[in-house]
Amino acid sequence: MEEVLKATGLTKRYHGNPALDGLNLELPAGKIIGLLGPNGSGKTTFIKIAAGLLTPTAGEVTICGEKIGPKSKALVSYLPDRTCFSKQRKVTELLDFFGDFYTDFDRQRAEQMLTALGIDPDARFRTLSKGTQEKVQLVLTMSRRARLYLLDEPIGGVDPAARDYILNTIINNYDPSATVLISTHLISDVERVLDEFLFLYQGKVIQKGEADAVREETGKSLDELFREVFKCLPNC
Amino acid sequence: MNWKFSGDRPVYQQIMENIRGAVLRGELPPGGKIPSVRDLAAAAQVNPNTMQRAMTELEREGLLVGGGTSGRTVTENPEVLEEMKERILEELARECAEKFMVFGITPSQAARLLLELDKEKEES
């Protein structure tokens, strides 16, 4: 199967401290994959490199065979772990902005989702609660017809009911040619939507596999496996 | 259908059990149409690939038929349904018997109580 993302020997150092340490990774098409790891394991660094926001110290990432650049960015829809929009804008203006910026943006879809969430498109972004801001951002991210969705902590700041909605949004937008990478440490909330998982630790993939295979072989949930794996490791 | 999953068993197997239960209870009658994988996945809040896997396995068992463009339906073959019921009954009975034995209760003691419960239910 053609891989959507391929990372080889990916290394990123911040002032000499390695955040990613020779990471090798391939993400197949049509999967929902959990990027799981304790704080500081390199999840956000990896996602930012794949989204083209950071340059690696060494190694390479390709998206559908393209090196990171304008072409790869057109294929990737990235949800940052914090708000990146101008707070003075109205929600409709953000829709205009996405429509101008991304040719694969499906405005109708975004409007439908906003209506379903009861978000007023004429509201200014700054007047919305933090959770609602995150929802708007997710709606915009998922309304692109991208090949790779990089979601950095999509459920971190929202209540459990909104978490369900967000996970449903991810499921409902499922497209067999696209892959969704979700970084989180709220594993029990996301694990039933995951096909596969990657455990990241000190900038390396230390374990990966299929979620249902883990349950079948070990009788453990991913959450339990995570607690077990990372309990034995120092500094986390 | 009641979609609740425990984290320690494969989700696709739990989906299969759910569908089998709905068929045996009559919620999904023989010949009844099964919603699309996408709709089911959304309703159960699971990954569409997982739902697809459960459907494929149920097709292999013969409980569901079709799977082409017209969608899947519950089989109308009474033998398949009967066989499934027998198998589930046996599995459950074995499981229960084991649990009773843990507390030193014999299956025949348990059976007596089960019959009484059954009577109570009928009366109410």
Tab-separated table of C-alpha atoms in Angstrom:
chain	number	residue	atom	x	y	z
A	1	MET	CA	0.000	0.000	0.000
A	2	GLU	CA	1.185	3.485	-0.802
A	3	GLU	CA	2.175	5.369	2.302
A	4	VAL	CA	0.769	8.830	2.965
A	5	LEU	CA	3.670	9.835	5.159
A	6	LYS	CA	7.192	8.525	5.383
A	7	ALA	CA	9.818	9.691	7.853
A	8	THR	CA	13.411	8.488	7.684
A	9	GLY	CA	16.044	9.156	10.322
A	10	LEU	CA	14.124	12.200	11.447
A	11	THR	CA	16.023	14.172	14.081
A	12	LYS	CA	15.285	17.506	15.666
A	13	ARG	CA	17.437	19.083	18.341
A	14	TYR	CA	16.555	22.165	20.320
A	15	HIS	CA	19.824	23.698	21.577
A	16	GLY	CA	21.396	20.277	21.462
A	17	ASN	CA	18.508	18.515	23.235
A	18	PRO	CA	17.022	15.902	20.961
A	19	ALA	CA	13.231	16.085	20.643
A	20	LEU	CA	13.230	13.590	17.791
A	21	ASP	CA	16.013	11.071	17.608
A	22	GLY	CA	16.336	9.255	14.294
A	23	LEU	CA	12.625	8.546	13.982
A	24	ASN	CA	11.502	6.169	11.230
A	25	LEU	CA	7.834	5.938	10.405
A	26	GLU	CA	5.389	5.083	7.634
A	27	LEU	CA	1.700	5.922	7.720
A	28	PRO	CA	-0.551	3.957	5.331
A	29	ALA	CA	-3.626	5.425	3.596
A	30	GLY	CA	-7.145	5.116	4.981
A	31	LYS	CA	-6.264	4.745	8.651
A	32	ILE	CA	-6.960	6.615	11.840
A	33	ILE	CA	-3.755	6.457	13.806
A	34	GLY	CA	-3.027	7.497	17.377
A	35	LEU	CA	0.305	9.201	18.066
A	36	LEU	CA	0.626	8.459	21.738
A	37	GLY	CA	3.349	9.283	24.185
A	38	PRO	CA	4.046	11.005	27.477
A	39	ASN	CA	4.662	14.746	27.667
A	40	GLY	CA	7.845	15.759	25.923
A	41	SER	CA	8.108	12.600	23.841
A	42	GLY	CA	8.217	14.544	20.557
A	43	LYS	CA	4.603	14.362	19.368
A	44	THR	CA	4.142	18.044	18.619
A	45	THR	CA	7.632	18.397	17.151
A	46	PHE	CA	6.937	15.534	14.757
A	47	ILE	CA	3.593	16.977	13.690
A	48	LYS	CA	5.047	20.440	13.174
A	49	ILE	CA	7.807	19.069	10.955
A	50	ALA	CA	5.251	17.119	8.898
A	51	ALA	CA	3.101	20.251	8.618
A	52	GLY	CA	6.121	22.215	7.386
A	53	LEU	CA	6.399	24.558	10.358
A	54	LEU	CA	9.744	23.294	11.625
A	55	THR	CA	12.778	22.115	9.735
A	56	PRO	CA	14.407	18.935	10.980
A	57	THR	CA	18.034	18.898	12.116
A	58	ALA	CA	18.543	15.719	10.111
A	59	GLY	CA	16.488	13.186	8.210
A	60	GLU	CA	13.498	13.651	5.964
A	61	VAL	CA	9.717	13.483	5.789
A	62	THR	CA	7.715	12.990	2.613
A	63	ILE	CA	3.942	13.326	2.200
A	64	CYS	CA	2.597	11.134	-0.630
A	65	GLY	CA	6.141	11.131	-2.011
A	66	GLU	CA	6.469	14.936	-1.894
A	67	LYS	CA	9.183	16.608	0.135
A	68	ILE	CA	7.968	19.164	2.643
A	69	GLY	CA	7.097	22.337	0.746
A	70	PRO	CA	4.130	24.028	-0.909
A	71	LYS	CA	3.064	20.776	-2.585
A	72	SER	CA	3.094	18.769	0.630
A	73	LYS	CA	1.316	21.535	2.517
A	74	ALA	CA	-1.523	21.401	-0.011
A	75	LEU	CA	-2.014	17.746	0.945
A	76	VAL	CA	-1.899	18.225	4.706
A	77	SER	CA	-4.594	19.657	6.937
A	78	TYR	CA	-3.083	20.608	10.275
A	79	LEU	CA	-4.822	21.341	13.556
A	80	PRO	CA	-2.378	23.125	15.891
A	81	ASP	CA	-2.430	22.475	19.607
A	82	ARG	CA	-3.342	26.105	20.211
A	83	THR	CA	-5.490	28.724	18.546
A	84	CYS	CA	-3.837	30.304	15.565
A	85	PHE	CA	-6.565	32.596	14.261
A	86	SER	CA	-6.865	36.336	14.590
A	87	LYS	CA	-9.367	36.771	17.388
A	88	GLN	CA	-10.868	39.895	15.822
A	89	ARG	CA	-12.265	37.931	12.907
A	90	LYS	CA	-15.790	36.680	12.548
A	91	VAL	CA	-16.294	32.969	11.963
A	92	THR	CA	-17.532	33.693	8.397
A	93	GLU	CA	-14.338	35.611	7.716
A	94	LEU	CA	-12.339	32.590	8.797
A	95	LEU	CA	-14.354	30.514	6.320
A	96	ASP	CA	-13.520	33.062	3.579
A	97	PHE	CA	-9.897	32.874	4.602
A	98	PHE	CA	-9.781	29.083	4.384
A	99	GLY	CA	-11.650	29.185	1.051
A	100	ASP	CA	-9.055	31.599	-0.360
A	101	PHE	CA	-6.118	29.721	1.026
A	102	TYR	CA	-6.989	26.102	0.351
A	103	THR	CA	-8.428	24.858	-2.934
A	104	ASP	CA	-9.633	21.666	-1.217
A	105	PHE	CA	-11.755	23.555	1.336
A	106	ASP	CA	-15.418	22.483	1.301
A	107	ARG	CA	-17.250	25.501	2.625
A	108	GLN	CA	-20.671	23.909	2.562
A	109	ARG	CA	-19.460	21.091	4.734
A	110	ALA	CA	-17.956	23.536	7.211
A	111	GLU	CA	-21.194	25.517	7.380
A	112	GLN	CA	-23.202	22.349	7.987
A	113	MET	CA	-20.958	21.358	10.856
A	114	LEU	CA	-21.097	24.819	12.402
A	115	THR	CA	-24.900	24.714	12.243
A	116	ALA	CA	-24.926	21.253	13.825
A	117	LEU	CA	-22.797	22.631	16.637
A	118	GLY	CA	-25.019	25.670	17.043
A	119	ILE	CA	-22.176	28.093	16.346
A	120	ASP	CA	-23.222	31.478	14.994
A	121	PRO	CA	-21.120	32.235	11.898
A	122	ASP	CA	-21.424	35.973	12.536
A	123	ALA	CA	-19.887	35.714	15.995
A	124	ARG	CA	-16.430	37.138	16.481
A	125	PHE	CA	-13.866	34.507	17.285
A	126	ARG	CA	-12.777	36.157	20.529
A	127	THR	CA	-16.334	36.146	21.915
A	128	LEU	CA	-16.453	32.345	21.755
A	129	SER	CA	-15.495	30.151	24.682
A	130	LYS	CA	-12.204	28.288	24.534
A	131	GLY	CA	-13.940	24.989	23.793
A	132	THR	CA	-16.035	26.561	21.024
A	133	GLN	CA	-12.926	28.137	19.509
A	134	GLU	CA	-11.357	24.699	19.402
A	135	LYS	CA	-14.474	23.300	17.741
A	136	VAL	CA	-14.394	26.012	15.050
A	137	GLN	CA	-10.768	25.249	14.404
A	138	LEU	CA	-11.471	21.527	14.108
A	139	VAL	CA	-14.412	22.151	11.765
A	140	LEU	CA	-12.165	24.203	9.487
A	141	THR	CA	-9.413	21.589	9.581
A	142	MET	CA	-11.752	18.684	8.829
A	143	SER	CA	-13.555	20.569	6.040
A	144	ARG	CA	-10.529	20.341	3.798
A	145	ARG	CA	-10.341	17.316	1.498
A	146	ALA	CA	-6.758	16.546	2.440
A	147	ARG	CA	-4.751	13.331	2.193
A	148	LEU	CA	-3.328	13.672	5.663
A	149	TYR	CA	-4.926	15.253	8.720
A	150	LEU	CA	-2.557	16.082	11.541
A	151	LEU	CA	-4.537	16.728	14.696
A	152	ASP	CA	-2.442	17.881	17.622
A	153	GLU	CA	-4.384	17.370	20.853
A	154	PRO	CA	-7.814	17.861	19.264
A	155	ILE	CA	-9.717	17.014	22.439
A	156	GLY	CA	-7.440	18.526	25.051
A	157	GLY	CA	-9.495	21.525	26.068
A	158	VAL	CA	-13.091	20.484	25.526
A	159	ASP	CA	-15.743	18.847	27.687
A	160	PRO	CA	-16.607	15.140	27.332
A	161	ALA	CA	-19.741	15.788	25.256
A	162	ALA	CA	-17.759	17.939	22.841
A	163	ARG	CA	-15.081	15.231	22.759
A	164	ASP	CA	-17.695	12.812	21.487
A	165	TYR	CA	-18.742	15.305	18.848
A	166	ILE	CA	-15.163	15.833	17.743
A	167	LEU	CA	-14.499	12.107	17.501
A	168	ASN	CA	-17.725	11.717	15.519
A	169	THR	CA	-16.630	14.503	13.211
A	170	ILE	CA	-13.402	12.635	12.594
A	171	ILE	CA	-15.305	9.401	11.908
A	172	ASN	CA	-17.907	11.065	9.689
A	173	ASN	CA	-15.246	12.696	7.570
A	174	TYR	CA	-13.505	9.405	7.090
A	175	ASP	CA	-12.186	8.974	3.591
A	176	PRO	CA	-10.441	5.742	2.523
A	177	SER	CA	-7.704	7.621	0.677
A	178	ALA	CA	-6.883	9.876	3.613
A	179	THR	CA	-5.137	9.242	6.887
A	180	VAL	CA	-5.781	10.916	10.219
A	181	LEU	CA	-2.998	11.186	12.778
A	182	ILE	CA	-4.249	12.135	16.237
A	183	SER	CA	-1.785	13.079	18.935
A	184	THR	CA	-3.077	12.882	22.464
A	185	HIS	CA	-2.514	11.465	25.881
A	186	LEU	CA	-6.245	11.097	26.545
A	187	ILE	CA	-6.037	7.579	25.230
A	188	SER	CA	-9.167	6.083	26.732
A	189	ASP	CA	-11.238	8.748	24.973
A	190	VAL	CA	-9.862	8.113	21.511
A	191	GLU	CA	-8.993	4.462	21.501
A	192	ARG	CA	-12.203	3.114	20.015
A	193	VAL	CA	-11.746	5.240	16.883
A	194	LEU	CA	-8.145	4.204	16.265
A	195	ASP	CA	-7.037	1.618	13.706
A	196	GLU	CA	-3.428	1.754	14.724
A	197	PHE	CA	-1.259	3.303	17.361
A	198	LEU	CA	2.306	4.510	17.736
A	199	PHE	CA	3.988	4.903	21.075
A	200	LEU	CA	6.544	7.678	21.026
A	201	TYR	CA	9.207	8.011	23.670
A	202	GLN	CA	12.261	10.264	23.716
A	203	GLY	CA	11.869	11.017	20.039
A	204	LYS	CA	11.582	7.420	18.856
A	205	VAL	CA	8.775	5.010	18.032
A	206	ILE	CA	9.102	2.342	20.717
A	207	GLN	CA	5.984	0.334	19.897
A	208	LYS	CA	3.330	0.269	17.212
A	209	GLY	CA	0.515	-1.951	16.089
A	210	GLU	CA	-3.180	-2.413	15.473
A	211	ALA	CA	-5.497	-1.431	18.285
A	212	ASP	CA	-7.771	-4.478	18.012
A	213	ALA	CA	-4.780	-6.826	17.739
A	214	VAL	CA	-3.481	-5.526	21.076
A	215	ARG	CA	-6.839	-6.151	22.723
A	216	GLU	CA	-7.039	-9.605	21.195
A	217	GLU	CA	-3.510	-10.658	22.136
A	218	THR	CA	-3.144	-9.056	25.540
A	219	GLY	CA	-6.736	-8.552	26.711
A	220	LYS	CA	-5.703	-4.992	27.546
A	221	SER	CA	-6.987	-1.681	26.357
A	222	LEU	CA	-4.533	0.724	24.734
A	223	ASP	CA	-4.852	2.867	27.826
A	224	GLU	CA	-3.748	-0.020	30.049
A	225	LEU	CA	-0.935	-0.926	27.672
A	226	PHE	CA	0.239	2.687	27.650
A	227	ARG	CA	0.298	2.847	31.442
A	228	GLU	CA	2.222	-0.409	31.574
A	229	VAL	CA	4.771	0.483	28.896
A	230	PHE	CA	5.515	3.950	30.219
A	231	LYS	CA	5.553	2.975	33.865
A	232	CYS	CA	8.777	1.045	33.413
A	233	LEU	CA	10.552	3.864	31.656
A	234	PRO	CA	12.523	6.478	33.550
A	235	ASN	CA	11.810	10.227	33.373
A	236	CYS	CA	8.140	10.183	32.618
B	1	MET	CA	-29.040	-0.694	19.503
B	2	ASN	CA	-27.012	-0.136	22.598
B	3	TRP	CA	-23.415	0.601	21.704
B	4	LYS	CA	-21.137	0.264	24.669
B	5	PHE	CA	-17.642	-1.026	24.408
B	6	SER	CA	-15.166	-2.253	26.917
B	7	GLY	CA	-11.563	-1.422	26.159
B	8	ASP	CA	-10.049	-4.795	26.839
B	9	ARG	CA	-11.612	-6.787	23.993
B	10	PRO	CA	-11.397	-6.215	20.247
B	11	VAL	CA	-14.028	-3.674	19.268
B	12	TYR	CA	-14.986	-5.565	16.097
B	13	GLN	CA	-15.904	-8.627	18.187
B	14	GLN	CA	-18.037	-6.524	20.492
B	15	ILE	CA	-19.819	-5.065	17.456
B	16	MET	CA	-20.464	-8.583	16.142
B	17	GLU	CA	-22.008	-9.609	19.464
B	18	ASN	CA	-24.181	-6.518	19.433
B	19	ILE	CA	-25.531	-7.287	15.963
B	20	ARG	CA	-26.112	-10.956	16.785
B	21	GLY	CA	-28.050	-9.876	19.862
B	22	ALA	CA	-30.177	-7.429	17.898
B	23	VAL	CA	-31.033	-10.170	15.398
B	24	LEU	CA	-31.937	-12.714	18.079
B	25	ARG	CA	-34.072	-10.185	19.977
B	26	GLY	CA	-35.872	-9.417	16.733
B	27	GLU	CA	-34.749	-5.790	16.522
B	28	LEU	CA	-33.147	-6.664	13.212
B	29	PRO	CA	-35.631	-9.112	11.643
B	30	PRO	CA	-34.655	-11.716	9.008
B	31	GLY	CA	-34.444	-9.991	5.640
B	32	GLY	CA	-34.159	-6.618	7.397
B	33	LYS	CA	-31.843	-4.033	5.936
B	34	ILE	CA	-28.614	-3.181	7.745
B	35	PRO	CA	-27.596	0.495	7.689
B	36	SER	CA	-24.444	1.434	5.808
B	37	VAL	CA	-21.060	0.945	7.408
B	38	ARG	CA	-20.622	4.696	7.560
B	39	ASP	CA	-23.937	5.249	9.362
B	40	LEU	CA	-23.335	2.371	11.739
B	41	ALA	CA	-19.830	3.608	12.504
B	42	ALA	CA	-21.205	7.068	13.250
B	43	ALA	CA	-23.964	5.654	15.469
B	44	ALA	CA	-21.571	3.424	17.382
B	45	GLN	CA	-18.836	6.069	17.349
B	46	VAL	CA	-16.238	3.669	16.100
B	47	ASN	CA	-13.765	3.672	13.266
B	48	PRO	CA	-15.401	2.789	9.897
B	49	ASN	CA	-12.615	0.273	9.221
B	50	THR	CA	-13.521	-1.539	12.440
B	51	MET	CA	-17.220	-1.556	11.533
B	52	GLN	CA	-16.334	-2.830	8.058
B	53	ARG	CA	-14.344	-5.657	9.599
B	54	ALA	CA	-17.249	-6.666	11.858
B	55	MET	CA	-19.639	-6.663	8.874
B	56	THR	CA	-17.269	-8.767	6.772
B	57	GLU	CA	-16.901	-11.297	9.574
B	58	LEU	CA	-20.689	-11.479	10.050
B	59	GLU	CA	-21.035	-12.055	6.326
B	60	ARG	CA	-18.551	-14.890	6.552
B	61	GLU	CA	-20.638	-16.389	9.359
B	62	GLY	CA	-23.648	-16.184	7.079
B	63	LEU	CA	-25.675	-13.978	9.423
B	64	LEU	CA	-25.545	-11.055	6.995
B	65	VAL	CA	-25.903	-11.366	3.243
B	66	GLY	CA	-25.397	-8.982	0.340
B	67	GLY	CA	-22.755	-6.359	0.797
B	68	GLY	CA	-22.978	-5.084	-2.784
B	69	THR	CA	-24.348	-1.715	-3.791
B	70	SER	CA	-27.804	-2.538	-2.427
B	71	GLY	CA	-26.428	-2.990	1.073
B	72	ARG	CA	-26.525	-5.836	3.526
B	73	THR	CA	-29.535	-7.616	4.951
B	74	VAL	CA	-30.038	-10.117	7.736
B	75	THR	CA	-30.137	-13.667	6.396
B	76	GLU	CA	-33.533	-15.297	5.942
B	77	ASN	CA	-32.052	-18.759	6.292
B	78	PRO	CA	-33.617	-20.197	9.482
B	79	GLU	CA	-30.833	-22.760	9.837
B	80	VAL	CA	-28.158	-20.077	10.184
B	81	LEU	CA	-30.208	-18.258	12.814
B	82	GLU	CA	-31.000	-21.428	14.718
B	83	GLU	CA	-27.394	-22.516	14.670
B	84	MET	CA	-26.240	-19.127	15.940
B	85	LYS	CA	-28.764	-19.186	18.735
B	86	GLU	CA	-27.643	-22.654	19.785
B	87	ARG	CA	-24.010	-21.641	19.741
B	88	ILE	CA	-24.575	-18.509	21.810
B	89	LEU	CA	-26.756	-20.382	24.274
B	90	GLU	CA	-24.086	-23.004	24.735
B	91	GLU	CA	-21.338	-20.433	25.194
B	92	LEU	CA	-23.352	-18.481	27.744
B	93	ALA	CA	-24.369	-21.631	29.606
B	94	ARG	CA	-20.751	-22.753	29.866
B	95	GLU	CA	-19.666	-19.337	31.065
B	96	CYS	CA	-22.424	-19.223	33.669
B	97	ALA	CA	-21.715	-22.757	34.861
B	98	GLU	CA	-18.069	-21.816	35.415
B	99	LYS	CA	-19.068	-18.774	37.414
B	100	PHE	CA	-21.480	-20.791	39.557
B	101	MET	CA	-18.775	-23.358	40.242
B	102	VAL	CA	-16.527	-20.615	41.621
B	103	PHE	CA	-19.048	-20.284	44.442
B	104	GLY	CA	-19.624	-24.029	44.755
B	105	ILE	CA	-23.036	-23.854	43.138
B	106	THR	CA	-23.870	-26.737	40.842
B	107	PRO	CA	-25.493	-26.070	37.466
B	108	SER	CA	-28.631	-27.976	38.528
B	109	GLN	CA	-29.052	-25.778	41.635
B	110	ALA	CA	-28.662	-22.748	39.404
B	111	ALA	CA	-31.082	-24.128	36.849
B	112	ARG	CA	-33.789	-24.460	39.509
B	113	LEU	CA	-33.392	-20.778	40.389
B	114	LEU	CA	-33.381	-19.753	36.744
B	115	LEU	CA	-36.707	-21.550	36.207
B	116	GLU	CA	-38.169	-19.712	39.186
B	117	LEU	CA	-36.991	-16.352	37.813
B	118	ASP	CA	-38.539	-17.255	34.501
B	119	LYS	CA	-41.876	-17.969	36.246
B	120	GLU	CA	-41.738	-14.674	38.139
B	121	LYS	CA	-41.209	-12.804	34.913
B	122	GLU	CA	-44.145	-14.502	33.255
B	123	GLU	CA	-46.401	-13.701	36.191
B	124	SER	CA	-45.446	-10.034	36.244
